[in-house]
Amino acid sequence: MTTTPPTAPPAGRPAHAPDPGTPDRIAAGAALARALQRITACALGPYQSAVIRIGFAATYLFFLLRELPHRHELYGPDSPWHWDLARRLTAGNDAFSVLLWSDSTLWFEAVYALTVLSAAALLLGWRTRTMSVLFMVGVLSVQNRSVFMGDGGDNVIHLMAIYLVLTRCAQVWSLDARRAAREAERGAVGTPPRRDVVGPVLWAVLGPVLLGATLMDGLGGTWWFPVLLWILWLSAAAWWAAERYAPRGQQRALLDVLANLVHNATLVVIMVEVCLIYATAGWYKIQGSRWQDGTALFYPLKLDYFTPWPALSDVLASSGLMVMVLTYATVIVQVAFPFTLFNRRIKNVLLVMMIGEHAGIALLLGLPFFSMAMIAADAVFLPTVFLVWLGGRAALGRQRLLGWLPRRSHSPEADGPQEVPTARPAPDERGATGEAPPHGSGGGHTLVG
């Protein structure tokens, strides 16, 4: 039997010397392992996702409250876009709206009220996972009832309402985080955890509703929407079972990993969405002749529909230099922003400019809800250090405000748990909502801060 002689080492290298490429491969493998561990062990951007939740919930809540006297004309039985027309349109584009289940005025009032309540609950972070689903259903239902009543801000809210159900956006600045912290404190002193009743009740009530809507073909004509709702409902059941019967088991850890992966992937999608919005807006502006000659801003300032403060608009429109500077600056910022994400300083400067631009749109053009929606979307890129500082200032302001009230008890329980960004409770100390408590995010530079 013949044997193959051993391969001789390359000339100039000892026979037993290690491969020069081995350390590089080991380092690359270690970096990949650290990246995988990071995206599975925690939900990134807790403060950014919380700001997105608060921002979009507040935007749509204020919009619904402002339009409360006109709700029937906009989306209800008195709308020019009649219920039959809406039914015919949704039958053609496979859209979803629970307002089209019935043309009853009572049904419209119930759906409108539920949307308002879900937006308020999502703003406060109460039962966030369930409220985010109800908020999504409410947003889609109201907007798809009268599709011609919206603007660009409504399109952004439409998309973000869907994305929010996939994020763990109640890790900080929410009632869920406060409840999780209190349960962690009880566990630290050996007190048995309180049994969650509200969560299972919400799950049990919404299950038959979802089943009935599915059987009656009331979830629109797309396949992904009913699948998403059923996955969310079944995941809530899985979270409850894991918390109840195996809080320290592998099933609970697996659910945590899956939730972190979905959250982090959704956060990337939100960032890409914001970049696409600005990139497409900027490149379309470049093609317009009025944007090229620097006069585009002048024309909306002379339209009565977009001048809530006519005197202020006239002052700005009278300065040709200011109009030209703002016109060109708008295009430059929108086109350049996606290319500056990996440079923290330039990105933060452009971010401040874009937020200022939207604040100016709200003030000068009378589009507050569009501006609020875009500022909330921009918040995904805000630095974590700034958001932590902002949260501390808000907490300090609340304590001072409560200190002015007479005969007010200022125990830690009354003021709520103090947030410690560097602490992360063990997996078994989390609430049964599927939301992780606050965890350390540090001040390092990433795309979200």
Tab-separated table of C-alpha atoms in Angstrom:
chain	number	residue	atom	x	y	z
A	1	MET	CA	0.000	0.000	0.000
A	2	THR	CA	1.368	3.390	-0.923
A	3	THR	CA	1.064	6.446	1.251
A	4	THR	CA	1.023	10.061	0.195
A	5	PRO	CA	4.094	11.883	1.442
A	6	PRO	CA	3.403	14.866	3.695
A	7	THR	CA	3.181	18.216	1.987
A	8	ALA	CA	6.317	20.230	2.442
A	9	PRO	CA	5.924	23.608	4.120
A	10	PRO	CA	6.373	26.691	1.994
A	11	ALA	CA	9.932	27.782	1.475
A	12	GLY	CA	11.211	30.067	4.210
A	13	ARG	CA	8.815	28.768	6.905
A	14	PRO	CA	9.643	26.065	9.515
A	15	ALA	CA	7.763	22.810	9.267
A	16	HIS	CA	5.872	23.339	12.546
A	17	ALA	CA	5.283	27.089	12.313
A	18	PRO	CA	1.625	28.215	12.631
A	19	ASP	CA	-0.276	29.483	9.609
A	20	PRO	CA	0.080	33.286	9.456
A	21	GLY	CA	-3.595	33.568	8.594
A	22	THR	CA	-4.744	31.672	11.693
A	23	PRO	CA	-4.706	34.655	14.129
A	24	ASP	CA	-6.703	36.735	11.665
A	25	ARG	CA	-9.288	33.992	11.303
A	26	ILE	CA	-9.489	33.590	15.071
A	27	ALA	CA	-9.941	37.338	15.526
A	28	ALA	CA	-12.633	37.443	12.828
A	29	GLY	CA	-14.436	34.501	14.417
A	30	ALA	CA	-14.258	36.133	17.843
A	31	ALA	CA	-15.625	39.401	16.456
A	32	LEU	CA	-18.480	37.553	14.764
A	33	ALA	CA	-19.250	35.690	17.994
A	34	ARG	CA	-19.313	38.952	19.947
A	35	ALA	CA	-21.647	40.510	17.375
A	36	LEU	CA	-24.023	37.545	17.505
A	37	GLN	CA	-23.940	37.572	21.290
A	38	ARG	CA	-24.719	41.294	21.311
A	39	ILE	CA	-27.732	41.139	19.008
A	40	THR	CA	-29.200	38.110	20.781
A	41	ALA	CA	-28.424	38.911	24.419
A	42	CYS	CA	-30.101	42.311	24.569
A	43	ALA	CA	-32.507	44.592	22.730
A	44	LEU	CA	-30.410	47.454	21.414
A	45	GLY	CA	-31.438	51.092	21.477
A	46	PRO	CA	-33.823	50.952	24.467
A	47	TYR	CA	-33.990	54.736	24.785
A	48	GLN	CA	-34.344	55.323	21.063
A	49	SER	CA	-37.177	52.803	20.758
A	50	ALA	CA	-38.876	54.345	23.788
A	51	VAL	CA	-38.733	57.801	22.195
A	52	ILE	CA	-40.203	56.382	18.979
A	53	ARG	CA	-43.036	54.777	20.972
A	54	ILE	CA	-43.770	57.950	22.905
A	55	GLY	CA	-43.415	60.202	19.879
A	56	PHE	CA	-45.718	58.354	17.520
A	57	ALA	CA	-48.287	57.528	20.190
A	58	ALA	CA	-48.393	61.191	21.234
A	59	THR	CA	-48.610	62.375	17.620
A	60	TYR	CA	-51.601	60.255	16.767
A	61	LEU	CA	-53.273	60.796	20.137
A	62	PHE	CA	-53.105	64.579	19.750
A	63	PHE	CA	-54.320	64.288	16.166
A	64	LEU	CA	-57.365	62.233	17.181
A	65	LEU	CA	-58.165	64.615	20.021
A	66	ARG	CA	-57.840	67.671	17.790
A	67	GLU	CA	-60.154	66.156	15.194
A	68	LEU	CA	-62.638	64.940	17.792
A	69	PRO	CA	-65.289	67.541	16.827
A	70	HIS	CA	-64.838	66.695	13.122
A	71	ARG	CA	-64.409	62.938	13.347
A	72	HIS	CA	-67.731	62.143	11.676
A	73	GLU	CA	-66.929	64.291	8.650
A	74	LEU	CA	-63.375	62.951	8.322
A	75	TYR	CA	-63.723	59.242	9.006
A	76	GLY	CA	-67.284	58.595	10.129
A	77	PRO	CA	-70.774	58.285	8.691
A	78	ASP	CA	-70.855	61.916	7.463
A	79	SER	CA	-67.640	61.647	5.485
A	80	PRO	CA	-67.772	62.666	1.776
A	81	TRP	CA	-65.853	59.454	1.164
A	82	HIS	CA	-68.885	57.299	1.876
A	83	TRP	CA	-68.759	53.923	3.574
A	84	ASP	CA	-69.719	52.134	0.358
A	85	LEU	CA	-66.923	53.851	-1.546
A	86	ALA	CA	-64.443	52.845	1.145
A	87	ARG	CA	-65.646	49.242	0.929
A	88	ARG	CA	-65.171	49.194	-2.824
A	89	LEU	CA	-61.678	50.691	-2.546
A	90	THR	CA	-60.475	48.276	0.135
A	91	ALA	CA	-61.889	45.366	-1.844
A	92	GLY	CA	-59.614	46.405	-4.688
A	93	ASN	CA	-56.413	47.178	-2.770
A	94	ASP	CA	-56.810	44.516	-0.019
A	95	ALA	CA	-56.542	47.119	2.749
A	96	PHE	CA	-57.684	46.501	6.330
A	97	SER	CA	-60.064	48.552	8.454
A	98	VAL	CA	-62.348	47.416	11.247
A	99	LEU	CA	-64.471	50.513	10.533
A	100	LEU	CA	-65.666	48.717	7.410
A	101	TRP	CA	-67.076	45.822	9.410
A	102	SER	CA	-70.200	47.902	10.019
A	103	ASP	CA	-71.585	51.302	8.981
A	104	SER	CA	-73.139	51.839	12.409
A	105	THR	CA	-72.386	55.139	14.122
A	106	LEU	CA	-72.051	53.320	17.443
A	107	TRP	CA	-69.405	51.029	15.949
A	108	PHE	CA	-67.477	54.024	14.618
A	109	GLU	CA	-67.545	55.732	18.019
A	110	ALA	CA	-66.323	52.541	19.732
A	111	VAL	CA	-63.408	52.096	17.319
A	112	TYR	CA	-62.432	55.766	17.530
A	113	ALA	CA	-62.508	55.668	21.342
A	114	LEU	CA	-60.496	52.439	21.426
A	115	THR	CA	-57.871	54.005	19.159
A	116	VAL	CA	-57.605	57.022	21.461
A	117	LEU	CA	-57.271	54.812	24.551
A	118	SER	CA	-54.690	52.517	22.942
A	119	ALA	CA	-52.607	55.539	21.874
A	120	ALA	CA	-52.715	56.916	25.429
A	121	ALA	CA	-51.786	53.521	26.911
A	122	LEU	CA	-48.930	53.103	24.435
A	123	LEU	CA	-47.698	56.582	25.284
A	124	LEU	CA	-47.542	55.622	28.964
A	125	GLY	CA	-46.131	52.182	28.236
A	126	TRP	CA	-48.929	50.263	29.917
A	127	ARG	CA	-49.208	46.649	28.670
A	128	THR	CA	-47.149	47.821	25.737
A	129	ARG	CA	-47.121	44.642	23.697
A	130	THR	CA	-50.927	44.421	23.664
A	131	MET	CA	-51.470	48.163	23.310
A	132	SER	CA	-49.058	48.360	20.376
A	133	VAL	CA	-51.206	45.803	18.520
A	134	LEU	CA	-54.410	47.702	19.303
A	135	PHE	CA	-52.707	50.943	18.285
A	136	MET	CA	-51.676	49.418	14.960
A	137	VAL	CA	-55.199	48.159	14.334
A	138	GLY	CA	-56.640	51.566	15.197
A	139	VAL	CA	-54.222	53.495	12.987
A	140	LEU	CA	-54.773	51.237	9.996
A	141	SER	CA	-58.540	51.271	10.501
A	142	VAL	CA	-58.886	55.047	10.730
A	143	GLN	CA	-56.476	55.852	7.909
A	144	ASN	CA	-57.836	53.221	5.515
A	145	ARG	CA	-61.393	54.416	6.133
A	146	SER	CA	-60.697	57.722	4.322
A	147	VAL	CA	-57.423	57.423	2.478
A	148	PHE	CA	-57.592	60.913	0.957
A	149	MET	CA	-57.497	62.665	4.330
A	150	GLY	CA	-53.841	61.942	5.038
A	151	ASP	CA	-50.455	63.435	4.212
A	152	GLY	CA	-46.832	62.373	4.409
A	153	GLY	CA	-46.919	62.295	8.194
A	154	ASP	CA	-49.807	59.835	8.121
A	155	ASN	CA	-47.787	57.536	5.876
A	156	VAL	CA	-44.930	57.537	8.377
A	157	ILE	CA	-47.306	56.818	11.283
A	158	HIS	CA	-48.876	54.031	9.223
A	159	LEU	CA	-45.504	52.304	8.805
A	160	MET	CA	-44.214	52.926	12.326
A	161	ALA	CA	-47.413	51.585	13.879
A	162	ILE	CA	-46.640	48.263	12.200
A	163	TYR	CA	-42.984	48.327	13.202
A	164	LEU	CA	-43.713	49.131	16.853
A	165	VAL	CA	-45.474	45.807	17.451
A	166	LEU	CA	-42.175	44.045	16.687
A	167	THR	CA	-40.017	46.102	19.050
A	168	ARG	CA	-39.368	45.913	22.776
A	169	CYS	CA	-40.084	49.613	23.128
A	170	ALA	CA	-41.069	49.614	26.817
A	171	GLN	CA	-37.691	48.783	28.347
A	172	VAL	CA	-37.388	52.312	29.763
A	173	TRP	CA	-39.719	55.251	30.409
A	174	SER	CA	-42.844	53.117	30.710
A	175	LEU	CA	-45.223	51.736	33.304
A	176	ASP	CA	-44.157	48.255	32.243
A	177	ALA	CA	-40.554	49.056	33.149
A	178	ARG	CA	-41.705	50.397	36.512
A	179	ARG	CA	-43.684	47.246	37.196
A	180	ALA	CA	-40.729	45.058	36.198
A	181	ALA	CA	-38.423	47.028	38.507
A	182	ARG	CA	-40.822	46.614	41.416
A	183	GLU	CA	-41.045	42.888	40.794
A	184	ALA	CA	-37.245	42.747	40.740
A	185	GLU	CA	-37.149	44.525	44.093
A	186	ARG	CA	-39.639	42.053	45.518
A	187	GLY	CA	-37.548	39.161	44.255
A	188	ALA	CA	-34.382	40.654	45.744
A	189	VAL	CA	-35.896	40.598	49.249
A	190	GLY	CA	-37.374	37.129	48.815
A	191	THR	CA	-40.990	38.229	48.344
A	192	PRO	CA	-42.938	36.042	45.911
A	193	PRO	CA	-43.894	37.825	42.681
A	194	ARG	CA	-47.383	39.102	42.182
A	195	ARG	CA	-49.539	37.074	39.884
A	196	ASP	CA	-50.330	38.843	36.625
A	197	VAL	CA	-54.064	38.946	35.926
A	198	VAL	CA	-54.494	41.778	33.436
A	199	GLY	CA	-52.215	40.265	30.797
A	200	PRO	CA	-53.989	36.887	30.551
A	201	VAL	CA	-57.388	38.619	30.580
A	202	LEU	CA	-56.427	40.817	27.632
A	203	TRP	CA	-55.062	37.779	25.816
A	204	ALA	CA	-58.221	35.767	26.499
A	205	VAL	CA	-60.532	38.564	25.365
A	206	LEU	CA	-58.677	39.364	22.154
A	207	GLY	CA	-58.377	35.721	21.113
A	208	PRO	CA	-62.064	35.183	20.239
A	209	VAL	CA	-62.154	38.571	18.498
A	210	LEU	CA	-59.221	37.583	16.310
A	211	LEU	CA	-60.755	34.190	15.614
A	212	GLY	CA	-64.077	35.722	14.606
A	213	ALA	CA	-62.401	38.302	12.356
A	214	THR	CA	-60.392	35.553	10.671
A	215	LEU	CA	-63.411	33.340	10.053
A	216	MET	CA	-65.457	36.256	8.700
A	217	ASP	CA	-62.612	37.328	6.394
A	218	GLY	CA	-62.413	40.716	8.055
A	219	LEU	CA	-58.613	41.108	8.157
A	220	GLY	CA	-58.124	42.459	4.665
A	221	GLY	CA	-56.957	40.710	1.547
A	222	THR	CA	-53.243	40.413	2.337
A	223	TRP	CA	-51.783	37.222	3.769
A	224	TRP	CA	-49.180	38.794	6.043
A	225	PHE	CA	-51.536	40.816	8.258
A	226	PRO	CA	-53.580	37.922	9.721
A	227	VAL	CA	-50.383	35.876	10.018
A	228	LEU	CA	-48.759	38.702	11.979
A	229	LEU	CA	-51.739	39.031	14.321
A	230	TRP	CA	-51.874	35.290	15.004
A	231	ILE	CA	-48.118	35.138	15.639
A	232	LEU	CA	-48.397	38.010	18.099
A	233	TRP	CA	-51.326	36.387	19.887
A	234	LEU	CA	-49.628	32.988	20.104
A	235	SER	CA	-46.373	34.583	21.259
A	236	ALA	CA	-48.268	36.241	24.107
A	237	ALA	CA	-49.527	32.810	25.148
A	238	ALA	CA	-45.995	31.409	24.931
A	239	TRP	CA	-44.619	34.239	27.084
A	240	TRP	CA	-47.288	33.654	29.715
A	241	ALA	CA	-46.671	29.892	29.812
A	242	ALA	CA	-42.900	30.338	30.041
A	243	GLU	CA	-43.200	32.894	32.835
A	244	ARG	CA	-45.679	30.754	34.729
A	245	TYR	CA	-44.138	27.306	34.439
A	246	ALA	CA	-40.472	27.746	33.438
A	247	PRO	CA	-39.223	31.232	34.360
A	248	ARG	CA	-35.639	29.933	34.484
A	249	GLY	CA	-35.928	27.354	31.736
A	250	GLN	CA	-34.570	27.155	28.236
A	251	GLN	CA	-37.957	27.989	26.720
A	252	ARG	CA	-37.921	31.367	28.464
A	253	ALA	CA	-34.363	32.040	27.296
A	254	LEU	CA	-35.254	31.095	23.722
A	255	LEU	CA	-38.205	33.495	23.694
A	256	ASP	CA	-35.928	36.219	24.994
A	257	VAL	CA	-33.387	35.613	22.229
A	258	LEU	CA	-36.062	35.592	19.528
A	259	ALA	CA	-37.613	38.802	20.842
A	260	ASN	CA	-34.202	40.489	20.889
A	261	LEU	CA	-33.477	39.412	17.327
A	262	VAL	CA	-36.822	40.689	16.057
A	263	HIS	CA	-36.422	43.963	17.949
A	264	ASN	CA	-32.921	44.613	16.643
A	265	ALA	CA	-33.871	43.720	13.070
A	266	THR	CA	-36.893	46.032	13.252
A	267	LEU	CA	-34.732	48.847	14.594
A	268	VAL	CA	-32.479	48.466	11.543
A	269	VAL	CA	-35.552	48.565	9.285
A	270	ILE	CA	-36.696	51.793	10.961
A	271	MET	CA	-33.290	53.378	10.407
A	272	VAL	CA	-33.289	52.320	6.762
A	273	GLU	CA	-36.827	53.655	6.377
A	274	VAL	CA	-35.841	57.069	7.712
A	275	CYS	CA	-32.800	57.192	5.423
A	276	LEU	CA	-34.955	56.277	2.417
A	277	ILE	CA	-37.465	59.000	3.270
A	278	TYR	CA	-34.798	61.686	3.359
A	279	ALA	CA	-32.807	60.349	0.423
A	280	THR	CA	-35.810	60.123	-1.911
A	281	ALA	CA	-37.136	63.501	-0.778
A	282	GLY	CA	-33.772	65.146	-1.313
A	283	TRP	CA	-33.061	63.619	-4.730
A	284	TYR	CA	-36.552	64.454	-5.985
A	285	LYS	CA	-36.057	68.043	-4.861
A	286	ILE	CA	-32.819	68.257	-6.807
A	287	GLN	CA	-34.747	67.576	-10.014
A	288	GLY	CA	-37.097	70.521	-9.466
A	289	SER	CA	-36.249	73.836	-11.095
A	290	ARG	CA	-37.485	75.866	-8.109
A	291	TRP	CA	-35.177	73.947	-5.802
A	292	GLN	CA	-32.313	74.417	-8.222
A	293	ASP	CA	-32.677	78.201	-8.357
A	294	GLY	CA	-33.247	78.455	-4.579
A	295	THR	CA	-36.802	79.853	-4.600
A	296	ALA	CA	-38.866	76.776	-3.664
A	297	LEU	CA	-39.473	77.890	-0.077
A	298	PHE	CA	-40.933	81.212	-1.212
A	299	TYR	CA	-44.120	79.760	-2.721
A	300	PRO	CA	-45.624	77.876	0.264
A	301	LEU	CA	-44.971	80.962	2.384
A	302	LYS	CA	-47.387	82.855	0.112
A	303	LEU	CA	-50.203	80.273	0.251
A	304	ASP	CA	-52.968	81.100	2.724
A	305	TYR	CA	-53.452	77.400	3.461
A	306	PHE	CA	-49.859	77.114	4.751
A	307	THR	CA	-49.531	80.414	6.591
A	308	PRO	CA	-50.878	80.156	10.146
A	309	TRP	CA	-48.737	83.216	11.020
A	310	PRO	CA	-48.985	85.492	7.941
A	311	ALA	CA	-46.809	88.243	9.400
A	312	LEU	CA	-43.984	85.836	10.203
A	313	SER	CA	-44.240	84.207	6.772
A	314	ASP	CA	-44.092	87.614	5.071
A	315	VAL	CA	-40.967	88.597	6.992
A	316	LEU	CA	-39.189	85.407	5.964
A	317	ALA	CA	-40.395	85.532	2.346
A	318	SER	CA	-39.215	89.141	2.000
A	319	SER	CA	-35.591	88.098	2.463
A	320	GLY	CA	-34.347	86.531	-0.752
A	321	LEU	CA	-31.060	85.513	0.840
A	322	MET	CA	-32.799	83.695	3.699
A	323	VAL	CA	-35.149	81.899	1.308
A	324	MET	CA	-32.227	80.765	-0.835
A	325	VAL	CA	-30.159	79.583	2.146
A	326	LEU	CA	-33.035	77.592	3.665
A	327	THR	CA	-33.964	76.082	0.291
A	328	TYR	CA	-30.452	74.858	-0.465
A	329	ALA	CA	-29.848	73.781	3.143
A	330	THR	CA	-32.967	71.606	3.059
A	331	VAL	CA	-31.776	69.746	-0.024
A	332	ILE	CA	-28.196	69.392	1.200
A	333	VAL	CA	-29.202	68.026	4.609
A	334	GLN	CA	-31.679	65.510	3.219
A	335	VAL	CA	-29.309	64.176	0.566
A	336	ALA	CA	-26.245	64.094	2.825
A	337	PHE	CA	-27.737	62.611	5.977
A	338	PRO	CA	-27.662	58.884	4.997
A	339	PHE	CA	-23.948	59.239	4.117
A	340	THR	CA	-23.014	60.653	7.538
A	341	LEU	CA	-24.349	57.895	9.778
A	342	PHE	CA	-20.920	56.484	10.565
A	343	ASN	CA	-19.502	59.852	11.593
A	344	ARG	CA	-20.980	60.682	14.939
A	345	ARG	CA	-20.271	64.403	14.991
A	346	ILE	CA	-21.481	65.201	11.488
A	347	LYS	CA	-24.503	62.935	11.938
A	348	ASN	CA	-25.518	64.710	15.140
A	349	VAL	CA	-25.106	68.137	13.518
A	350	LEU	CA	-27.322	67.183	10.577
A	351	LEU	CA	-29.787	65.561	12.967
A	352	VAL	CA	-30.157	68.833	14.867
A	353	MET	CA	-30.635	70.662	11.565
A	354	MET	CA	-33.353	68.233	10.439
A	355	ILE	CA	-35.194	68.470	13.747
A	356	GLY	CA	-34.986	72.258	13.486
A	357	GLU	CA	-36.274	72.054	9.911
A	358	HIS	CA	-39.341	70.093	11.004
A	359	ALA	CA	-39.930	72.459	13.907
A	360	GLY	CA	-39.894	75.295	11.379
A	361	ILE	CA	-42.359	73.438	9.151
A	362	ALA	CA	-44.709	73.036	12.117
A	363	LEU	CA	-44.476	76.729	12.964
A	364	LEU	CA	-44.387	78.375	9.536
A	365	LEU	CA	-46.475	75.991	7.428
A	366	GLY	CA	-48.958	74.830	10.055
A	367	LEU	CA	-48.174	71.097	9.800
A	368	PRO	CA	-47.585	70.126	13.445
A	369	PHE	CA	-48.448	66.437	13.198
A	370	PHE	CA	-46.298	65.859	10.135
A	371	SER	CA	-43.412	67.503	11.977
A	372	MET	CA	-44.035	65.505	15.155
A	373	ALA	CA	-44.054	62.256	13.187
A	374	MET	CA	-40.780	63.062	11.427
A	375	ILE	CA	-39.070	64.220	14.630
A	376	ALA	CA	-40.161	60.986	16.320
A	377	ALA	CA	-38.692	59.024	13.407
A	378	ASP	CA	-35.455	61.027	13.601
A	379	ALA	CA	-35.148	60.048	17.272
A	380	VAL	CA	-33.867	56.606	16.286
A	381	PHE	CA	-30.514	58.290	15.571
A	382	LEU	CA	-30.297	60.382	18.748
A	383	PRO	CA	-27.236	59.653	20.935
A	384	THR	CA	-27.900	57.446	23.935
A	385	VAL	CA	-25.912	59.752	26.220
A	386	PHE	CA	-28.171	62.663	25.302
A	387	LEU	CA	-31.349	60.634	25.884
A	388	VAL	CA	-30.104	59.416	29.279
A	389	TRP	CA	-29.296	63.006	30.209
A	390	LEU	CA	-32.719	64.137	28.979
A	391	GLY	CA	-34.422	61.428	31.029
A	392	GLY	CA	-32.495	62.514	34.103
A	393	ARG	CA	-33.520	66.137	33.588
A	394	ALA	CA	-37.152	65.098	33.199
A	395	ALA	CA	-36.997	62.990	36.385
A	396	LEU	CA	-35.413	65.880	38.275
A	397	GLY	CA	-38.068	68.267	37.016
A	398	ARG	CA	-40.803	65.874	38.121
A	399	GLN	CA	-39.308	65.592	41.593
A	400	ARG	CA	-39.110	69.363	41.921
A	401	LEU	CA	-42.692	69.729	40.740
A	402	LEU	CA	-43.867	67.165	43.275
A	403	GLY	CA	-41.831	68.942	45.946
A	404	TRP	CA	-43.960	72.045	45.510
A	405	LEU	CA	-47.148	70.130	46.255
A	406	PRO	CA	-48.202	70.283	49.925
A	407	ARG	CA	-48.275	67.155	52.076
A	408	ARG	CA	-46.935	64.927	49.378
A	409	SER	CA	-45.063	61.767	50.335
A	410	HIS	CA	-41.799	61.467	48.434
A	411	SER	CA	-40.935	57.877	49.014
A	412	PRO	CA	-39.208	55.972	46.199
A	413	GLU	CA	-42.431	54.019	45.728
A	414	ALA	CA	-44.357	57.254	45.174
A	415	ASP	CA	-41.886	58.679	42.693
A	416	GLY	CA	-41.409	55.426	40.847
A	417	PRO	CA	-38.285	53.322	40.538
A	418	GLN	CA	-35.059	55.072	39.778
A	419	GLU	CA	-33.603	54.018	36.488
A	420	VAL	CA	-30.084	52.607	36.610
A	421	PRO	CA	-28.888	52.246	33.022
A	422	THR	CA	-25.982	49.952	33.877
A	423	ALA	CA	-28.016	47.375	35.760
A	424	ARG	CA	-29.746	44.464	34.083
A	425	PRO	CA	-31.900	42.098	36.135
A	426	ALA	CA	-31.692	38.407	35.571
A	427	PRO	CA	-34.083	36.901	33.008
A	428	ASP	CA	-36.288	35.422	35.711
A	429	GLU	CA	-36.838	38.866	37.229
A	430	ARG	CA	-38.695	40.220	34.220
A	431	GLY	CA	-42.389	40.833	34.008
A	432	ALA	CA	-44.764	38.597	32.139
A	433	THR	CA	-45.305	41.162	29.422
A	434	GLY	CA	-42.441	40.047	27.233
A	435	GLU	CA	-40.775	43.433	27.712
A	436	ALA	CA	-37.253	43.519	29.048
A	437	PRO	CA	-36.400	45.908	31.870
A	438	PRO	CA	-33.785	48.613	31.418
A	439	HIS	CA	-30.337	47.378	30.566
A	440	GLY	CA	-26.994	48.960	30.036
A	441	SER	CA	-26.490	50.654	26.742
A	442	GLY	CA	-23.504	52.731	27.616
A	443	GLY	CA	-22.372	55.768	25.756
A	444	GLY	CA	-20.475	54.148	22.895
A	445	HIS	CA	-21.101	55.241	19.344
A	446	THR	CA	-23.447	53.149	17.239
A	447	LEU	CA	-25.935	54.024	14.536
A	448	VAL	CA	-28.486	54.625	17.291
A	449	GLY	CA	-26.129	56.622	19.476
